[in-house]
Amino acid sequence: MSLVAEIDEAFAGSPPDWLPAFAHDPVGSLTKLFTEEWFHGHLNAEDPDELLLDWADGFSEIGPAFGEALDGALADWIVMHWDSRSLWHAGSPGVTWHRALRVVALIDHKPAATAVLRERVGEADDVLGPMTRHAARDPLGWYWTVLAVTQGDDESLREKWWSFCNLAPGVAPFHGRIGLLGLRRIAGPDRGRFRESVAAGVLRLACALDQRVQDRALGQREAMQVARTAAVETRAAYPFPEAWAAVWDARADKLEERPREWLAAVFGAPRGDRPRRYAGLSLPKPDPDWFLRAGQIANLLRRHDAEAKKAATALLNEQRYYAERAGDASMLTKTLCQLSSALGPDDQRLAHEWADEAWAWERSNPFTWSTLVIALIAIGDFSTALARAAEGVERFPDDPVIATNLATALRRCGRLDDAGAVLRDAGDRFPSNANANSRELAKLVRAQSEHGVGTDDARDPVELMPGADPPAHESDAARILTEARLLLRLAALRPADERASRLDRAGALADAAVKAHPQDVEALMTEIEVLLDQSKPEDAAKLIASLPGYIAQRPPFQALRASGRLDEVRAAAPVKFEQSILIGIVDPWKQAGSEHAALSAGWPLTQLRATTAMYDGTDLGDAQDEAIRHLVEAISSDADRRAAGSGLPQRNRALRSWWLGEVQRLIPPLKATAGDVATYASLAPLLEEQSERLDAIDRQLIDAARFTA
Amino acid sequence: MTSWNAHHALYLKESVRAGSRTDVFDASAASTPETFRLRDPLDEFATTDGVLELVRIEDLGAIARRSCADVVTLRAWAEAVALDRRTNAKATAVESAKLNDRLQIWQGAGGLDNRPVFVGFWESVAEVLETPSVTWANTVRDRLGLSLYDPGSRLRKRIDVVAFRYPARLVQRTSRRGGCLLARPTVLDGGLSTAFCTAPAGCGRGSCLDLSGGGSDTPWQEALHPPLNYTADMVWAVGSITSAVPSTLADARAIHLAAVCDANPDFWALAVETDGDL
C-alpha cells in the first residue's frame, strides 16, 4: 500500500493536514513540525513530537509505508540540517533537534536515520553538545540514546558508556542514565541475563554524582534525583530482587555515606554482616598485586624477556575484564601506559595499540595523551602525534610533559622554529621539568644543525604534517581545525613581527573548517580567537553577535567576548572611567564564571586590567580595590584548599587553581601575606609588563574550559 | 496561520518553556516562565485559599513514554491507587510506590520542560469526578476544552488519562507569605489553541470552552500555576477518552463566548475583537 493510501485508510479520508503534507514533502514537513511552525488545528496544544510518535505507533499497526517514509525523511532531515545553519534563526535549535532525535530514538523502524547518526559520531559532541541545556532540551542525550539502543553487535562504544556513568569531565549529570542504557544494550556473552556491569554502573554513577556535589558543581537534591532515577530504572529493567540484594550487600560498604543513602532508598538497608548470594553473580574485584606485577612485567619488557609479552597480555586481560565490568579503568590505563613505554623499538606497533587503548578509556588523564603521542612518534605517524599533542596541550595547559611532547612532535614534523618556541615557553612555565626540556632541546639543536635552518612553514600547513592521508577516524575538516588551533597557539609564542602570517593562515583554515561544518563551535571559536589575536576585537564582537544564543551564551564565548572588550578599551586608552564601560567588559566574564567553575576566578583580573586603561574618578579606585580584594581572596582560598589536600580535585577546580598559580607567578605581589596587602600602585607596572602573558593564560584557561563545560 | 504559529511557538520556547521541570522555582531566573515573572496583572487567583483543590488531567500514554513504562501496567497501578484514595483504603502501598517511581522519572529524567500547568478547580470538576463514571474522561475532556486529546486524530484507540487532585496550598508562592502563583491563563501561556478564549484581565476568572457546545451556564474555571511535583497520592481517577472531539468547535466557541458575555457584559468588546467574524 502506498503512503497516501495508508494515510487515507487510517483516517477514512480525513487525516490531520500535516500527514498529506508529509506525503507530498517529507523533509520540509518535518522541519515545520519540529520547529513548531505547523499549525495542527485542534491538536495544536500538544507537543509535535508526541503527535508524530502517536502517528508512527498507529501506522505501525496498519502497514509499513508510513514507518519507512518517516525513517527515510528523518535521515534526509538530519543530513540536511547537520551541516547547515538553517535552524539557527528559526529559534531554539536545541528544542528542534531535541524533538527530532527523540522521535528517532522512540520509533521502532529507524535503520536509515540511525545510519546517518552513526556516521556523525565524531562530530555529535561539537554540534549537539552546545545546544544541550537540561533534560528538556537535550539533543545530545537523545543522540546517544539512539546509538545506545541500536548498538547491535558493536562493542566500540563501551568506553563511552562508562564515561557517562563515571561523569567524566564535560559529561552532564543527566546523561549518566544514558551510560547505563548503553551498558544494558551493548553486545556481550552475558546479554539476555542480569548484568553485573550495569549494576556496577549504577554504583559508579552515584559515586560520580557525589563527587560533583563535593566539588560544589551540583546540588545535593539534583544529584539524589539523578541517582535514584538511575537506580529505579535499572532495577526495573532487571527485575531480579535477589541479584540486586547480592550486589548491594557486597558493595554498599564501599560507598561514601551520601551515595549509600541515596541508593539505600531504592535497594533498602544492606546486610553487610550476612550478605545475600545470587547464583552466577561474580562481582569483579581489583587484584592488590596488579601494581607490583605491572612493574615487574615492565622490567621484563625492557630486558626483552621472552615471556614478558605473554605475562603482559595476561595481566591486561584481567584488568580489561575488571574495567569492562566495574567501570573503573584507572588501573588498566596505568598499566597500558606503563607497559607501552617499556616496549622496545621492535614492538612499537604494540606500544601504540596499548597507548591508544589507554587513551580511549581515559581522555581526561594527561598521562594517556602523552603516552599516545610518544607511541605515535615511535611508529612514525608524526602528523597524528602532532594533532594529539596540540589537543593535549589545549586540554592540559597545566601539564609539563604534554608541553614537551608538543615540542617533540613539532620537531619530528620538521617545524623546528616552532618547536624551539614551544620549548622556551615550557621552560619558563615549568622549571620543574627542566631535565626533559634539556633533553628535547639537545635533540632540537642537533636537528637544526643537520638541517641548517628551521623549516619554512609558510608552505601548506596540512602537507607539512607527514603521514600523508589523514587517519580514517578523523575527517579532513577536523585536521584542518587542529592545524588552525595549533597555529593560533604557536603565533602567540612568536615575536610580534612573525605572528601575522601564522594568524592569517590560522584564519584561512578556520574559515575552511567553518565552511565544512557551519555549526561546529570549535571552528567558530577558532575564528573568534584569530580575530582577537589579529587585534580586530570589533570583528570578533560582530561575529559573536551573529551567533545564536545557544553558542554565544556559552561560557568560553562569553569569556572571549570580555577579552575582546578589554582589548578595545586598551586600544583606546586612556579612557575616562565609566562604570558602564567596566560592566560591559566584566559582566560577560562574570556570566561565564557563574556557569563554569574553571572560569569563576577570572573576572577580577579582567576588571583590574581594564582599569589600567582608565583615568579619573574615585569610582576607579573602588573598582581597583574591589578587583584586588577578590583576586587575593581567590588566591588565598585556593592555597588553603590545596594545603588541606582534599584528594584529587575535580578537573575544573584544578584548572582554576592552575590559572591562579600562573597569575601569582606573573604578578607576585598578589600573593599577599598577613599585613601585606597588594596595592594598585604596586601591581600596575607588572600588569602592563606582563600583559601579553596574562592574555595568554586567560586564553589557555578559556580553551581548556571548553573540554569540561 | 503558519507564520503566526511560528512566532507564537518561538515566544513559548524562549520565554515560557526555557527551563526544566526539575528547576527549583525562582521568580528571578531567566528560564522561569514569563507568566510568573511578570505576574502583577495576573493575580486574580493569588489569594486562593490553600484548602481549595485543583485538578490536573494528564495523558497516561505520554507519562508511560517518558518514564519508559508500559501503559497497561501504569494504568493498573494508577487505578488501584485511585480506588484506594476514593475509598479511603490503604491496600496498595506497593503499587503506589511503583507508580510514584514512574511519576518521578516522567517529571525528571523524562525531559519535561517548565511550562505552566493548566488546571481546573475541584469546585467545578467535582460534579463529574466525585464519583467517576466509566465515561468521566470524555466529559471532563470536553468541559476543560482539552481538544488535543482526540483519539481518532492521533491514531489511538483511546487516550488513557489520569486526574490528579491536590490542594492549592501546594502551589508555589511569590514568597513565604506572598500570594499563590495561581494565574488566569492567557493566550501567551500555552500553544495556540482553537479551544482557548482569553478572558479579559481583571475579570477574576478563566473560563474553559466546553467542546461539546453544551452551552453550560457556568463554564468551568481554569487557572495555571508553575509545575509542581505530582505524586501517587494525588491520583484521584483514571479513565479513557474514547470519543472524538466534536467537529463543531467553531460553534462551541461562539456558544461559549455568548454564555460568558451574558454573564459579564464587559466581555463583549473582547469577544467582538477575537471572534467577531464568527
PDB file of C-alpha atoms in Angstrom, chain A residues 10-11 16 32 34-39 41-47 49-51 53-55 57-59 61-62 90-92 95-96 98-99 102 106 134-137 177 221 225 228-229 232-233 235-236, chain B residues 1-3 5-6 9-10 13-14 17-24 59 62 65-68 101-102 104-105 108-113 115 147-150 152-157 191-194 245 249:
ATOM      1  CA  ALA A  10      -6.062   5.150   8.668  1.00  0.00           C
ATOM      2  CA  PHE A  11      -8.184   8.289   8.782  1.00  0.00           C
ATOM      3  CA  PRO A  16      -4.878  15.763  10.030  1.00  0.00           C
ATOM      4  CA  LYS A  32       7.739  22.690  10.021  1.00  0.00           C
ATOM      5  CA  PHE A  34       9.878  20.110  14.650  1.00  0.00           C
ATOM      6  CA  THR A  35      10.214  23.911  14.628  1.00  0.00           C
ATOM      7  CA  GLU A  36       6.525  24.114  15.666  1.00  0.00           C
ATOM      8  CA  GLU A  37       5.651  26.242  12.666  1.00  0.00           C
ATOM      9  CA  TRP A  38       2.939  23.860  11.522  1.00  0.00           C
ATOM     10  CA  PHE A  39      -0.475  24.660  12.957  1.00  0.00           C
ATOM     11  CA  GLY A  41      -5.661  22.788  14.380  1.00  0.00           C
ATOM     12  CA  HIS A  42      -7.410  21.399  17.435  1.00  0.00           C
ATOM     13  CA  LEU A  43      -4.327  19.276  18.276  1.00  0.00           C
ATOM     14  CA  ASN A  44      -2.016  22.269  18.308  1.00  0.00           C
ATOM     15  CA  ALA A  45      -1.643  22.480  22.076  1.00  0.00           C
ATOM     16  CA  GLU A  46       0.144  19.114  22.051  1.00  0.00           C
ATOM     17  CA  ASP A  47       3.891  18.850  21.550  1.00  0.00           C
ATOM     18  CA  ASP A  49       6.926  15.116  18.677  1.00  0.00           C
ATOM     19  CA  GLU A  50       4.192  13.497  20.768  1.00  0.00           C
ATOM     20  CA  LEU A  51       1.797  13.759  17.811  1.00  0.00           C
ATOM     21  CA  LEU A  53       5.129   9.423  17.822  1.00  0.00           C
ATOM     22  CA  ASP A  54       1.410   8.671  18.166  1.00  0.00           C
ATOM     23  CA  TRP A  55       1.010   8.587  14.405  1.00  0.00           C
ATOM     24  CA  ASP A  57       2.692   3.942  16.572  1.00  0.00           C
ATOM     25  CA  GLY A  58      -0.727   3.946  14.965  1.00  0.00           C
ATOM     26  CA  PHE A  59       0.518   3.426  11.419  1.00  0.00           C
ATOM     27  CA  GLU A  61      -0.444  -1.465  13.056  1.00  0.00           C
ATOM     28  CA  ILE A  62      -1.733  -0.643   9.575  1.00  0.00           C
ATOM     29  CA  ALA A  90      14.164  29.607  13.485  1.00  0.00           C
ATOM     30  CA  GLY A  91      14.552  29.894  17.260  1.00  0.00           C
ATOM     31  CA  SER A  92      15.892  27.469  19.812  1.00  0.00           C
ATOM     32  CA  VAL A  95      14.436  22.222  21.032  1.00  0.00           C
ATOM     33  CA  THR A  96      14.096  21.390  17.348  1.00  0.00           C
ATOM     34  CA  HIS A  98      15.696  17.504  20.766  1.00  0.00           C
ATOM     35  CA  ARG A  99      12.301  16.739  19.222  1.00  0.00           C
ATOM     36  CA  ARG A 102      13.699  11.961  20.456  1.00  0.00           C
ATOM     37  CA  LEU A 106      11.464   6.200  20.179  1.00  0.00           C
ATOM     38  CA  HIS A 134      18.969  20.196  30.602  1.00  0.00           C
ATOM     39  CA  ALA A 135      16.852  17.077  30.262  1.00  0.00           C
ATOM     40  CA  ALA A 136      14.095  19.001  28.480  1.00  0.00           C
ATOM     41  CA  ARG A 137      16.498  20.435  25.915  1.00  0.00           C
ATOM     42  CA  ARG A 177      21.411   7.193  32.784  1.00  0.00           C
ATOM     43  CA  ARG A 221      18.840  17.445  45.615  1.00  0.00           C
ATOM     44  CA  GLN A 225      17.214  12.617  41.996  1.00  0.00           C
ATOM     45  CA  ARG A 228      17.584   7.474  42.441  1.00  0.00           C
ATOM     46  CA  THR A 229      16.098   7.629  38.962  1.00  0.00           C
ATOM     47  CA  VAL A 232      14.886   2.751  39.904  1.00  0.00           C
ATOM     48  CA  GLU A 233      15.018   2.479  36.121  1.00  0.00           C
ATOM     49  CA  ARG A 235      16.297  -2.170  38.859  1.00  0.00           C
ATOM     50  CA  ALA A 236      13.038  -2.221  36.909  1.00  0.00           C
TER      51      ALA A 236
ATOM     52  CA  MET B   1      -1.587  30.860  10.443  1.00  0.00           C
ATOM     53  CA  THR B   2       1.748  29.095   9.974  1.00  0.00           C
ATOM     54  CA  SER B   3       3.647  32.322  10.435  1.00  0.00           C
ATOM     55  CA  ASN B   5       2.021  29.875  14.988  1.00  0.00           C
ATOM     56  CA  ALA B   6       5.767  30.006  14.343  1.00  0.00           C
ATOM     57  CA  ALA B   9       5.968  28.922  19.333  1.00  0.00           C
ATOM     58  CA  LEU B  10       9.208  30.892  19.343  1.00  0.00           C
ATOM     59  CA  LYS B  13      10.305  28.228  23.642  1.00  0.00           C
ATOM     60  CA  GLU B  14      12.331  31.240  24.693  1.00  0.00           C
ATOM     61  CA  ARG B  17       9.363  26.826  28.379  1.00  0.00           C
ATOM     62  CA  ALA B  18      13.091  27.530  28.600  1.00  0.00           C
ATOM     63  CA  GLY B  19      13.743  25.591  31.780  1.00  0.00           C
ATOM     64  CA  SER B  20      13.412  22.072  33.039  1.00  0.00           C
ATOM     65  CA  ARG B  21      10.563  20.689  35.117  1.00  0.00           C
ATOM     66  CA  THR B  22      13.065  19.927  37.867  1.00  0.00           C
ATOM     67  CA  ASP B  23      14.212  23.545  38.231  1.00  0.00           C
ATOM     68  CA  VAL B  24      13.684  24.940  41.695  1.00  0.00           C
ATOM     69  CA  ASP B  59      -2.152  11.639  29.304  1.00  0.00           C
ATOM     70  CA  ALA B  62       2.705  10.267  27.473  1.00  0.00           C
ATOM     71  CA  ARG B  65       6.514   7.072  27.100  1.00  0.00           C
ATOM     72  CA  ARG B  66       8.610   9.475  29.134  1.00  0.00           C
ATOM     73  CA  SER B  67       9.079   7.125  32.072  1.00  0.00           C
ATOM     74  CA  CYS B  68       9.938   4.072  29.946  1.00  0.00           C
ATOM     75  CA  ASP B 101       8.820   5.982  40.924  1.00  0.00           C
ATOM     76  CA  ARG B 102       7.470   6.320  37.394  1.00  0.00           C
ATOM     77  CA  GLN B 104       9.295  10.938  39.308  1.00  0.00           C
ATOM     78  CA  ILE B 105      11.059   9.667  36.195  1.00  0.00           C
ATOM     79  CA  GLY B 108      12.647  14.424  35.993  1.00  0.00           C
ATOM     80  CA  ALA B 109      14.682  12.397  33.551  1.00  0.00           C
ATOM     81  CA  GLY B 110      11.670  12.232  31.228  1.00  0.00           C
ATOM     82  CA  GLY B 111      12.574  15.622  29.887  1.00  0.00           C
ATOM     83  CA  LEU B 112       9.540  17.754  30.687  1.00  0.00           C
ATOM     84  CA  ASP B 113      10.092  21.476  30.434  1.00  0.00           C
ATOM     85  CA  ARG B 115       5.830  25.258  31.135  1.00  0.00           C
ATOM     86  CA  SER B 147      -9.141  19.319  22.315  1.00  0.00           C
ATOM     87  CA  LEU B 148      -5.645  17.876  21.969  1.00  0.00           C
ATOM     88  CA  TYR B 149      -6.955  14.634  23.469  1.00  0.00           C
ATOM     89  CA  ASP B 150      -8.680  13.420  20.309  1.00  0.00           C
ATOM     90  CA  GLY B 152      -9.018   9.400  16.275  1.00  0.00           C
ATOM     91  CA  SER B 153      -6.839  12.261  15.069  1.00  0.00           C
ATOM     92  CA  ARG B 154      -3.901  10.765  16.930  1.00  0.00           C
ATOM     93  CA  LEU B 155      -4.451   7.221  15.700  1.00  0.00           C
ATOM     94  CA  ARG B 156      -5.033   5.984  19.222  1.00  0.00           C
ATOM     95  CA  LYS B 157      -7.920   3.713  20.051  1.00  0.00           C
ATOM     96  CA  GLY B 191       0.358  26.617  22.430  1.00  0.00           C
ATOM     97  CA  LEU B 192      -2.129  28.321  20.143  1.00  0.00           C
ATOM     98  CA  SER B 193      -5.400  26.503  20.589  1.00  0.00           C
ATOM     99  CA  THR B 194      -8.711  26.876  18.865  1.00  0.00           C
ATOM    100  CA  VAL B 245     -13.554  15.883  19.654  1.00  0.00           C
ATOM    101  CA  LEU B 249     -15.597  23.611  17.551  1.00  0.00           C
TER     102      LEU B 249
END
